[in-house]
């Protein structure tokens, strides 16, 4: 069994043999590797934290077979990114400004969208999250807003919650109100000179 840290008190959760809900790419590594990734972020060797959000149905995970080679390699998790990082903040001595740098500023630069994304400023898209850093809760797969109710984080204690999401100045999610049903997608391309 592989052990992963599940909270900032440095306790561990064992990944049982055949628990394909934990299959992801890159795969979950050892505790030593996880700590080195944090050190890489803090030192600037690693500059961005992103997710391609590759969820799948429980059937594609093949939970009943427990075959990691046959199971889909994604984890439903994009909505947990900020709280997962924040849950580790005290232990790794990081701030919300570090997280903004890794997830917003540096990521927008990396993909060529730093002329309109990545910060709150005049002329930029008004994209941001209203975040309660003190809210504590336990992740429950059945209570997620994900289409596929299977995560690798079920029963994990977490700190911090997004209470509202703003996209180009429009509220598209609010805690207790749910999701907007108005399509808000927009094609965004890197700047062409």
Tab-separated table of N, CA and C in Angstrom, residues 20-178:
chain	number	residue	atom	x	y	z
A	20	UNK	N	-8.764	1.774	-7.518
A	20	UNK	CA	-8.508	2.498	-8.765
A	20	UNK	C	-9.025	3.926	-8.771
A	21	UNK	N	-9.833	4.318	-7.792
A	21	UNK	CA	-10.255	5.719	-7.734
A	21	UNK	C	-9.071	6.642	-7.495
A	22	UNK	N	-7.922	6.080	-7.095
A	22	UNK	CA	-6.709	6.874	-6.872
A	22	UNK	C	-5.805	6.930	-8.108
A	23	UNK	N	-6.185	6.262	-9.201
A	23	UNK	CA	-5.328	6.281	-10.387
A	23	UNK	C	-5.417	7.655	-11.044
A	24	UNK	N	-4.276	8.277	-11.248
A	24	UNK	CA	-4.211	9.580	-11.889
A	24	UNK	C	-2.873	9.694	-12.612
A	25	UNK	N	-2.742	10.770	-13.371
A	25	UNK	CA	-1.520	10.970	-14.134
A	25	UNK	C	-1.061	12.412	-13.930
A	26	UNK	N	0.104	12.653	-13.381
A	26	UNK	CA	1.055	11.638	-12.937
A	26	UNK	C	0.502	10.886	-11.732
A	27	UNK	N	1.007	9.689	-11.489
A	27	UNK	CA	0.479	8.894	-10.382
A	27	UNK	C	0.866	9.462	-9.022
A	28	UNK	N	0.080	9.100	-8.028
A	28	UNK	CA	0.392	9.473	-6.644
A	28	UNK	C	1.702	8.810	-6.277
A	29	UNK	N	2.576	9.582	-5.670
A	29	UNK	CA	3.911	9.084	-5.341
A	29	UNK	C	4.077	8.946	-3.835
A	30	UNK	N	5.290	8.726	-3.449
A	30	UNK	CA	5.606	8.553	-2.038
A	30	UNK	C	5.542	9.887	-1.298
A	31	UNK	N	5.543	9.813	0.009
A	31	UNK	CA	5.554	11.012	0.842
A	31	UNK	C	6.806	11.842	0.576
A	32	UNK	N	7.942	11.201	0.409
A	32	UNK	CA	9.190	11.921	0.131
A	32	UNK	C	9.074	12.725	-1.163
A	33	UNK	N	8.501	12.129	-2.187
A	33	UNK	CA	8.321	12.821	-3.459
A	33	UNK	C	7.372	14.001	-3.307
A	34	UNK	N	6.289	13.812	-2.547
A	34	UNK	CA	5.316	14.880	-2.329
A	34	UNK	C	5.988	16.075	-1.662
A	35	UNK	N	6.796	15.833	-0.665
A	35	UNK	CA	7.495	16.915	0.027
A	35	UNK	C	8.454	17.621	-0.934
A	36	UNK	N	9.126	16.874	-1.785
A	36	UNK	CA	10.039	17.488	-2.763
A	36	UNK	C	9.270	18.361	-3.760
A	37	UNK	N	8.061	17.965	-4.132
A	37	UNK	CA	7.247	18.799	-5.021
A	37	UNK	C	6.922	20.136	-4.345
A	38	UNK	N	6.560	20.097	-3.067
A	38	UNK	CA	6.307	21.336	-2.335
A	38	UNK	C	7.563	22.192	-2.271
A	39	UNK	N	8.710	21.571	-2.029
A	39	UNK	CA	9.958	22.323	-1.984
A	39	UNK	C	10.251	22.952	-3.344
A	40	UNK	N	9.943	22.240	-4.425
A	40	UNK	CA	10.124	22.780	-5.764
A	40	UNK	C	9.250	23.999	-6.012
A	41	UNK	N	8.017	23.974	-5.527
A	41	UNK	CA	7.133	25.135	-5.644
A	41	UNK	C	7.674	26.310	-4.846
A	42	UNK	N	8.032	26.050	-3.616
A	42	UNK	CA	8.502	27.131	-2.751
A	42	UNK	C	9.798	27.762	-3.263
A	43	UNK	N	10.670	26.962	-3.893
A	43	UNK	CA	11.944	27.491	-4.388
A	43	UNK	C	11.824	28.130	-5.768
A	44	UNK	N	10.701	27.898	-6.458
A	44	UNK	CA	10.507	28.464	-7.793
A	44	UNK	C	10.950	27.549	-8.926
A	45	UNK	N	11.454	26.357	-8.617
A	45	UNK	CA	11.808	25.398	-9.666
A	45	UNK	C	10.540	24.965	-10.410
A	46	UNK	N	9.468	24.751	-9.654
A	46	UNK	CA	8.147	24.490	-10.233
A	46	UNK	C	7.375	25.790	-10.098
A	47	UNK	N	6.769	26.261	-11.199
A	47	UNK	CA	6.159	27.588	-11.178
A	47	UNK	C	4.633	27.594	-11.221
A	48	UNK	N	4.011	26.479	-11.587
A	48	UNK	CA	2.563	26.478	-11.750
A	48	UNK	C	1.937	25.232	-11.142
A	49	UNK	N	0.697	25.395	-10.703
A	49	UNK	CA	-0.120	24.271	-10.256
A	49	UNK	C	-1.382	24.295	-11.109
A	50	UNK	N	-1.619	23.227	-11.855
A	50	UNK	CA	-2.770	23.160	-12.756
A	50	UNK	C	-3.404	21.773	-12.686
A	51	UNK	N	-4.563	21.657	-13.305
A	51	UNK	CA	-5.231	20.365	-13.431
A	51	UNK	C	-5.900	20.324	-14.790
A	52	UNK	N	-5.829	19.162	-15.426
A	52	UNK	CA	-6.558	19.029	-16.692
A	52	UNK	C	-7.969	18.513	-16.454
A	53	UNK	N	-8.326	18.230	-15.214
A	53	UNK	CA	-9.643	17.738	-14.824
A	53	UNK	C	-10.086	16.629	-15.774
A	54	UNK	N	-9.653	15.433	-15.481
A	54	UNK	CA	-9.947	14.279	-16.330
A	54	UNK	C	-10.806	13.270	-15.570
A	55	UNK	N	-12.055	13.656	-15.278
A	55	UNK	CA	-12.905	12.771	-14.494
A	55	UNK	C	-13.434	11.609	-15.339
A	56	UNK	N	-14.015	10.653	-14.667
A	56	UNK	CA	-14.644	9.557	-15.395
A	56	UNK	C	-15.721	8.922	-14.541
A	57	UNK	N	-16.497	8.067	-15.158
A	57	UNK	CA	-17.551	7.360	-14.442
A	57	UNK	C	-16.936	6.264	-13.577
A	58	UNK	N	-17.630	5.860	-12.529
A	58	UNK	CA	-17.131	4.740	-11.725
A	58	UNK	C	-16.899	3.480	-12.573
A	59	UNK	N	-17.704	3.309	-13.619
A	59	UNK	CA	-17.530	2.134	-14.491
A	59	UNK	C	-16.168	2.149	-15.182
A	60	UNK	N	-15.713	3.333	-15.642
A	60	UNK	CA	-14.412	3.419	-16.302
A	60	UNK	C	-13.252	3.229	-15.327
A	61	UNK	N	-13.499	3.460	-14.061
A	61	UNK	CA	-12.468	3.199	-13.055
A	61	UNK	C	-12.362	1.704	-12.766
A	62	UNK	N	-13.399	0.930	-13.125
A	62	UNK	CA	-13.364	-0.515	-12.905
A	62	UNK	C	-13.149	-0.875	-11.442
A	63	UNK	N	-13.880	-0.214	-10.561
A	63	UNK	CA	-13.687	-0.405	-9.125
A	63	UNK	C	-13.804	-1.869	-8.703
A	64	UNK	N	-14.740	-2.579	-9.324
A	64	UNK	CA	-14.950	-3.974	-8.925
A	64	UNK	C	-13.791	-4.874	-9.340
A	65	UNK	N	-13.058	-4.489	-10.394
A	65	UNK	CA	-11.921	-5.306	-10.844
A	65	UNK	C	-10.622	-4.918	-10.138
A	66	UNK	N	-10.479	-3.647	-9.800
A	66	UNK	CA	-9.266	-3.191	-9.123
A	66	UNK	C	-8.021	-3.266	-9.984
A	67	UNK	N	-8.192	-3.177	-11.297
A	67	UNK	CA	-7.084	-3.301	-12.247
A	67	UNK	C	-6.592	-1.906	-12.640
A	68	UNK	N	-5.451	-1.495	-12.091
A	68	UNK	CA	-4.917	-0.168	-12.381
A	68	UNK	C	-4.539	0.009	-13.849
A	69	UNK	N	-4.157	-1.061	-14.536
A	69	UNK	CA	-3.779	-0.946	-15.949
A	69	UNK	C	-4.987	-0.685	-16.833
A	70	UNK	N	-6.149	-1.208	-16.464
A	70	UNK	CA	-7.357	-1.038	-17.272
A	70	UNK	C	-8.159	0.200	-16.883
A	71	UNK	N	-7.956	0.718	-15.697
A	71	UNK	CA	-8.753	1.840	-15.189
A	71	UNK	C	-8.379	3.156	-15.875
A	72	UNK	N	-9.390	4.012	-16.054
A	72	UNK	CA	-9.165	5.365	-16.562
A	72	UNK	C	-8.241	6.102	-15.600
A	73	UNK	N	-7.374	6.960	-16.117
A	73	UNK	CA	-6.341	7.584	-15.302
A	73	UNK	C	-6.654	8.940	-14.731
A	74	UNK	N	-7.894	9.368	-14.748
A	74	UNK	CA	-8.208	10.695	-14.228
A	74	UNK	C	-8.933	10.666	-12.905
A	75	UNK	N	-8.876	11.809	-12.208
A	75	UNK	CA	-9.560	11.978	-10.928
A	75	UNK	C	-10.421	13.237	-11.005
A	76	UNK	N	-11.667	13.129	-10.587
A	76	UNK	CA	-12.525	14.299	-10.484
A	76	UNK	C	-12.006	15.137	-9.321
A	77	UNK	N	-11.503	16.343	-9.635
A	77	UNK	CA	-10.885	17.101	-8.554
A	77	UNK	C	-10.778	18.595	-8.781
A	78	UNK	N	-11.078	19.095	-9.952
A	78	UNK	CA	-10.760	20.493	-10.250
A	78	UNK	C	-11.393	21.456	-9.243
A	79	UNK	N	-12.549	21.134	-8.705
A	79	UNK	CA	-13.198	21.997	-7.730
A	79	UNK	C	-12.544	21.983	-6.360
A	80	UNK	N	-11.596	21.071	-6.151
A	80	UNK	CA	-10.915	20.974	-4.862
A	80	UNK	C	-9.516	21.587	-4.883
A	81	UNK	N	-9.061	22.088	-6.006
A	81	UNK	CA	-7.686	22.565	-6.119
A	81	UNK	C	-7.287	23.566	-5.056
A	82	UNK	N	-8.030	24.654	-4.944
A	82	UNK	CA	-7.700	25.688	-3.968
A	82	UNK	C	-7.798	25.167	-2.531
A	83	UNK	N	-8.889	24.503	-2.142
A	83	UNK	CA	-8.937	23.985	-0.768
A	83	UNK	C	-7.853	22.942	-0.475
A	84	UNK	N	-7.498	22.111	-1.442
A	84	UNK	CA	-6.440	21.126	-1.203
A	84	UNK	C	-5.101	21.811	-0.953
A	85	UNK	N	-4.793	22.827	-1.729
A	85	UNK	CA	-3.557	23.585	-1.497
A	85	UNK	C	-3.610	24.288	-0.139
A	86	UNK	N	-4.740	24.910	0.154
A	86	UNK	CA	-4.867	25.672	1.390
A	86	UNK	C	-4.792	24.773	2.624
A	87	UNK	N	-5.282	23.546	2.502
A	87	UNK	CA	-5.233	22.600	3.615
A	87	UNK	C	-3.794	22.326	4.027
A	88	UNK	N	-2.870	22.427	3.093
A	88	UNK	CA	-1.456	22.188	3.379
A	88	UNK	C	-0.681	23.465	3.719
A	89	UNK	N	-1.348	24.616	3.686
A	89	UNK	CA	-0.664	25.910	3.821
A	89	UNK	C	0.138	26.054	5.106
A	90	UNK	N	-0.459	25.747	6.232
A	90	UNK	CA	0.262	25.917	7.504
A	90	UNK	C	1.479	25.008	7.578
A	91	UNK	N	1.289	23.753	7.174
A	91	UNK	CA	2.378	22.788	7.286
A	91	UNK	C	3.576	23.195	6.432
A	92	UNK	N	3.312	23.696	5.198
A	92	UNK	CA	4.404	24.060	4.294
A	92	UNK	C	4.718	25.551	4.298
A	93	UNK	N	4.077	26.295	5.192
A	93	UNK	CA	4.336	27.723	5.356
A	93	UNK	C	4.189	28.493	4.036
A	94	UNK	N	3.014	28.329	3.446
A	94	UNK	CA	2.693	29.077	2.229
A	94	UNK	C	1.519	30.010	2.512
A	95	UNK	N	1.368	31.013	1.672
A	95	UNK	CA	0.297	31.995	1.844
A	95	UNK	C	-0.674	31.899	0.677
A	96	UNK	N	-1.778	32.586	0.822
A	96	UNK	CA	-2.751	32.639	-0.282
A	96	UNK	C	-2.115	33.334	-1.490
A	97	UNK	N	-1.191	34.264	-1.249
A	97	UNK	CA	-0.509	34.940	-2.362
A	97	UNK	C	0.385	33.961	-3.132
A	98	UNK	N	0.996	32.997	-2.431
A	98	UNK	CA	1.765	31.956	-3.124
A	98	UNK	C	0.858	31.161	-4.050
A	99	UNK	N	-0.309	30.775	-3.539
A	99	UNK	CA	-1.255	29.977	-4.326
A	99	UNK	C	-1.746	30.764	-5.528
A	100	UNK	N	-2.052	32.051	-5.347
A	100	UNK	CA	-2.483	32.893	-6.468
A	100	UNK	C	-1.379	32.954	-7.533
A	101	UNK	N	-0.151	33.096	-7.098
A	101	UNK	CA	0.977	33.145	-8.036
A	101	UNK	C	1.064	31.847	-8.839
A	102	UNK	N	1.000	30.689	-8.142
A	102	UNK	CA	1.143	29.399	-8.819
A	102	UNK	C	-0.045	29.048	-9.711
A	103	UNK	N	-1.254	29.385	-9.271
A	103	UNK	CA	-2.460	28.940	-9.978
A	103	UNK	C	-3.023	29.968	-10.957
A	104	UNK	N	-2.703	31.227	-10.772
A	104	UNK	CA	-3.284	32.274	-11.612
A	104	UNK	C	-2.228	33.008	-12.430
A	105	UNK	N	-1.353	33.737	-11.741
A	105	UNK	CA	-0.381	34.573	-12.443
A	105	UNK	C	0.555	33.756	-13.329
A	106	UNK	N	1.231	32.786	-12.755
A	106	UNK	CA	2.207	32.011	-13.532
A	106	UNK	C	1.545	31.152	-14.603
A	107	UNK	N	0.371	30.618	-14.297
A	107	UNK	CA	-0.331	29.775	-15.270
A	107	UNK	C	-0.775	30.597	-16.473
A	108	UNK	N	-1.288	31.805	-16.237
A	108	UNK	CA	-1.706	32.635	-17.369
A	108	UNK	C	-0.510	33.026	-18.240
A	109	UNK	N	0.642	33.266	-17.625
A	109	UNK	CA	1.862	33.551	-18.399
A	109	UNK	C	2.266	32.338	-19.224
A	110	UNK	N	2.211	31.178	-18.596
A	110	UNK	CA	2.638	29.947	-19.256
A	110	UNK	C	1.854	29.684	-20.537
A	111	UNK	N	0.561	30.014	-20.550
A	111	UNK	CA	-0.267	29.729	-21.727
A	111	UNK	C	-0.516	30.958	-22.591
A	112	UNK	N	0.168	32.062	-22.321
A	112	UNK	CA	0.067	33.249	-23.169
A	112	UNK	C	-1.204	34.055	-22.979
A	113	UNK	N	-1.836	33.953	-21.810
A	113	UNK	CA	-3.067	34.707	-21.560
A	113	UNK	C	-2.896	35.769	-20.479
A	114	UNK	N	-1.656	36.102	-20.160
A	114	UNK	CA	-1.403	37.058	-19.094
A	114	UNK	C	-1.765	38.493	-19.463
A	115	UNK	N	-2.242	38.728	-20.665
A	115	UNK	CA	-2.710	40.049	-21.050
A	115	UNK	C	-4.169	40.270	-20.636
A	116	UNK	N	-4.879	39.178	-20.228
A	116	UNK	CA	-6.278	39.330	-19.830
A	116	UNK	C	-6.704	38.424	-18.677
A	117	UNK	N	-5.835	37.515	-18.261
A	117	UNK	CA	-6.151	36.562	-17.192
A	117	UNK	C	-5.037	36.580	-16.150
A	118	UNK	N	-5.316	36.035	-14.968
A	118	UNK	CA	-4.268	35.817	-13.973
A	118	UNK	C	-4.172	36.835	-12.863
A	119	UNK	N	-4.876	37.947	-12.982
A	119	UNK	CA	-4.873	38.921	-11.891
A	119	UNK	C	-6.115	39.790	-11.989
A	120	UNK	N	-6.395	40.473	-10.899
A	120	UNK	CA	-7.520	41.411	-10.877
A	120	UNK	C	-6.937	42.789	-11.152
A	121	UNK	N	-7.271	43.322	-12.339
A	121	UNK	CA	-6.740	44.622	-12.751
A	121	UNK	C	-7.635	45.204	-13.836
A	122	UNK	N	-7.564	46.498	-14.021
A	122	UNK	CA	-8.335	47.174	-15.066
A	122	UNK	C	-7.963	46.565	-16.418
A	123	UNK	N	-8.980	46.235	-17.206
A	123	UNK	CA	-8.769	45.662	-18.534
A	123	UNK	C	-8.666	44.143	-18.545
A	124	UNK	N	-8.590	43.526	-17.390
A	124	UNK	CA	-8.521	42.065	-17.295
A	124	UNK	C	-9.924	41.502	-17.076
A	125	UNK	N	-10.114	40.250	-17.483
A	125	UNK	CA	-11.379	39.585	-17.196
A	125	UNK	C	-11.548	39.508	-15.685
A	126	UNK	N	-12.726	39.795	-15.213
A	126	UNK	CA	-12.998	39.754	-13.769
A	126	UNK	C	-13.331	38.314	-13.368
A	127	UNK	N	-12.299	37.471	-13.335
A	127	UNK	CA	-12.428	36.069	-12.939
A	127	UNK	C	-11.798	35.914	-11.559
A	128	UNK	N	-12.577	35.499	-10.593
A	128	UNK	CA	-12.003	35.258	-9.271
A	128	UNK	C	-12.940	34.410	-8.431
A	129	UNK	N	-12.397	33.921	-7.342
A	129	UNK	CA	-13.167	33.121	-6.399
A	129	UNK	C	-13.221	33.853	-5.069
A	130	UNK	N	-14.364	33.808	-4.431
A	130	UNK	CA	-14.492	34.308	-3.067
A	130	UNK	C	-14.293	33.092	-2.176
A	131	UNK	N	-13.297	33.172	-1.322
A	131	UNK	CA	-12.801	32.002	-0.601
A	131	UNK	C	-12.878	32.220	0.901
A	132	UNK	N	-13.458	31.258	1.620
A	132	UNK	CA	-13.481	31.290	3.082
A	132	UNK	C	-12.338	30.408	3.570
A	133	UNK	N	-11.223	30.986	4.030
A	133	UNK	CA	-10.054	30.200	4.398
A	133	UNK	C	-10.213	29.406	5.701
A	134	UNK	N	-11.232	29.731	6.492
A	134	UNK	CA	-11.389	29.085	7.796
A	134	UNK	C	-12.419	27.962	7.822
A	135	UNK	N	-13.209	27.828	6.766
A	135	UNK	CA	-14.249	26.798	6.751
A	135	UNK	C	-13.605	25.415	6.708
A	136	UNK	N	-14.043	24.539	7.607
A	136	UNK	CA	-13.532	23.171	7.653
A	136	UNK	C	-14.681	22.214	7.363
A	137	UNK	N	-14.394	21.159	6.620
A	137	UNK	CA	-15.426	20.176	6.284
A	137	UNK	C	-14.770	18.886	5.822
A	138	UNK	N	-15.580	17.881	5.676
A	138	UNK	CA	-15.125	16.575	5.204
A	138	UNK	C	-15.691	16.381	3.797
A	139	UNK	N	-14.839	16.020	2.850
A	139	UNK	CA	-15.296	15.776	1.486
A	139	UNK	C	-16.153	14.515	1.472
A	140	UNK	N	-17.301	14.625	0.828
A	140	UNK	CA	-18.203	13.493	0.650
A	140	UNK	C	-18.525	13.402	-0.833
A	141	UNK	N	-18.164	12.293	-1.459
A	141	UNK	CA	-18.379	12.146	-2.902
A	141	UNK	C	-19.807	12.477	-3.324
A	142	UNK	N	-20.783	12.020	-2.568
A	142	UNK	CA	-22.176	12.215	-2.959
A	142	UNK	C	-22.642	13.657	-2.863
A	143	UNK	N	-21.895	14.502	-2.154
A	143	UNK	CA	-22.299	15.895	-1.985
A	143	UNK	C	-21.464	16.853	-2.836
A	144	UNK	N	-20.713	16.317	-3.803
A	144	UNK	CA	-19.928	17.182	-4.689
A	144	UNK	C	-20.813	17.726	-5.802
A	145	UNK	N	-20.342	18.756	-6.482
A	145	UNK	CA	-21.052	19.305	-7.631
A	145	UNK	C	-20.566	18.670	-8.934
A	146	UNK	N	-19.827	17.564	-8.834
A	146	UNK	CA	-19.299	16.904	-10.010
A	146	UNK	C	-20.336	15.970	-10.617
A	147	UNK	N	-20.324	15.862	-11.934
A	147	UNK	CA	-21.226	14.934	-12.619
A	147	UNK	C	-20.956	13.503	-12.162
A	148	UNK	N	-19.671	13.142	-12.108
A	148	UNK	CA	-19.285	11.804	-11.681
A	148	UNK	C	-18.893	11.862	-10.210
A	149	UNK	N	-19.656	11.229	-9.374
A	149	UNK	CA	-19.515	11.329	-7.917
A	149	UNK	C	-18.473	10.352	-7.378
A	150	UNK	N	-17.256	10.450	-7.905
A	150	UNK	CA	-16.170	9.592	-7.442
A	150	UNK	C	-14.896	10.422	-7.401
A	151	UNK	N	-14.325	10.578	-6.223
A	151	UNK	CA	-13.073	11.306	-6.082
A	151	UNK	C	-12.089	10.448	-5.289
A	152	UNK	N	-10.857	10.857	-5.277
A	152	UNK	CA	-9.845	10.205	-4.443
A	152	UNK	C	-9.812	10.846	-3.056
A	153	UNK	N	-10.701	11.801	-2.810
A	153	UNK	CA	-10.645	12.594	-1.587
A	153	UNK	C	-11.806	12.326	-0.634
A	154	UNK	N	-12.633	11.329	-0.936
A	154	UNK	CA	-13.782	11.017	-0.090
A	154	UNK	C	-13.341	10.803	1.358
A	155	UNK	N	-14.029	11.426	2.282
A	155	UNK	CA	-13.779	11.357	3.729
A	155	UNK	C	-12.535	12.130	4.181
A	156	UNK	N	-11.939	12.920	3.304
A	156	UNK	CA	-10.767	13.708	3.675
A	156	UNK	C	-11.213	14.995	4.367
A	157	UNK	N	-10.576	15.333	5.477
A	157	UNK	CA	-10.819	16.603	6.152
A	157	UNK	C	-10.072	17.689	5.408
A	158	UNK	N	-10.749	18.800	5.175
A	158	UNK	CA	-10.186	19.856	4.343
A	158	UNK	C	-10.468	21.210	4.979
A	159	UNK	N	-9.644	22.188	4.637
A	159	UNK	CA	-9.798	23.534	5.184
A	159	UNK	C	-9.869	24.529	4.032
A	160	UNK	N	-10.868	25.389	4.066
A	160	UNK	CA	-11.047	26.408	3.039
A	160	UNK	C	-12.078	25.981	2.021
A	161	UNK	N	-12.944	26.906	1.663
A	161	UNK	CA	-13.994	26.580	0.698
A	161	UNK	C	-14.280	27.788	-0.190
A	162	UNK	N	-14.424	27.539	-1.468
A	162	UNK	CA	-14.869	28.574	-2.400
A	162	UNK	C	-16.362	28.774	-2.152
A	163	UNK	N	-16.757	30.001	-1.811
A	163	UNK	CA	-18.159	30.269	-1.541
A	163	UNK	C	-18.860	30.959	-2.714
A	164	UNK	N	-18.073	31.490	-3.637
A	164	UNK	CA	-18.657	32.043	-4.860
A	164	UNK	C	-17.579	32.103	-5.935
A	165	UNK	N	-17.995	31.874	-7.171
A	165	UNK	CA	-17.083	31.940	-8.315
A	165	UNK	C	-17.612	32.986	-9.290
A	166	UNK	N	-16.738	33.900	-9.687
A	166	UNK	CA	-17.085	34.983	-10.601
A	166	UNK	C	-16.326	34.753	-11.910
A	167	UNK	N	-17.038	34.757	-13.018
A	167	UNK	CA	-16.441	34.594	-14.350
A	167	UNK	C	-16.786	35.817	-15.181
A	168	UNK	N	-15.760	36.564	-15.582
A	168	UNK	CA	-15.937	37.802	-16.342
A	168	UNK	C	-16.992	38.712	-15.705
A	169	UNK	N	-16.941	38.796	-14.382
A	169	UNK	CA	-17.831	39.685	-13.644
A	169	UNK	C	-19.201	39.110	-13.326
A	170	UNK	N	-19.466	37.868	-13.714
A	170	UNK	CA	-20.767	37.241	-13.484
A	170	UNK	C	-20.639	36.094	-12.488
A	171	UNK	N	-21.545	36.057	-11.520
A	171	UNK	CA	-21.556	34.965	-10.555
A	171	UNK	C	-22.053	33.696	-11.255
A	172	UNK	N	-21.190	32.661	-11.263
A	172	UNK	CA	-21.589	31.403	-11.907
A	172	UNK	C	-21.788	30.270	-10.902
A	173	UNK	N	-21.387	30.514	-9.647
A	173	UNK	CA	-21.613	29.550	-8.570
A	173	UNK	C	-21.626	30.313	-7.259
A	174	UNK	N	-22.556	29.938	-6.395
A	174	UNK	CA	-22.563	30.489	-5.036
A	174	UNK	C	-23.018	29.396	-4.085
A	175	UNK	N	-22.310	29.269	-2.979
A	175	UNK	CA	-22.619	28.273	-1.968
A	175	UNK	C	-24.059	28.451	-1.508
A	176	UNK	N	-24.811	27.399	-1.518
A	176	UNK	CA	-26.208	27.446	-1.118
A	176	UNK	C	-27.151	27.807	-2.241
A	177	UNK	N	-26.616	28.330	-3.335
A	177	UNK	CA	-27.447	28.693	-4.483
A	177	UNK	C	-27.198	27.779	-5.678
A	178	UNK	N	-26.020	27.179	-5.735
A	178	UNK	CA	-25.699	26.271	-6.827
A	178	UNK	C	-25.085	26.974	-8.017
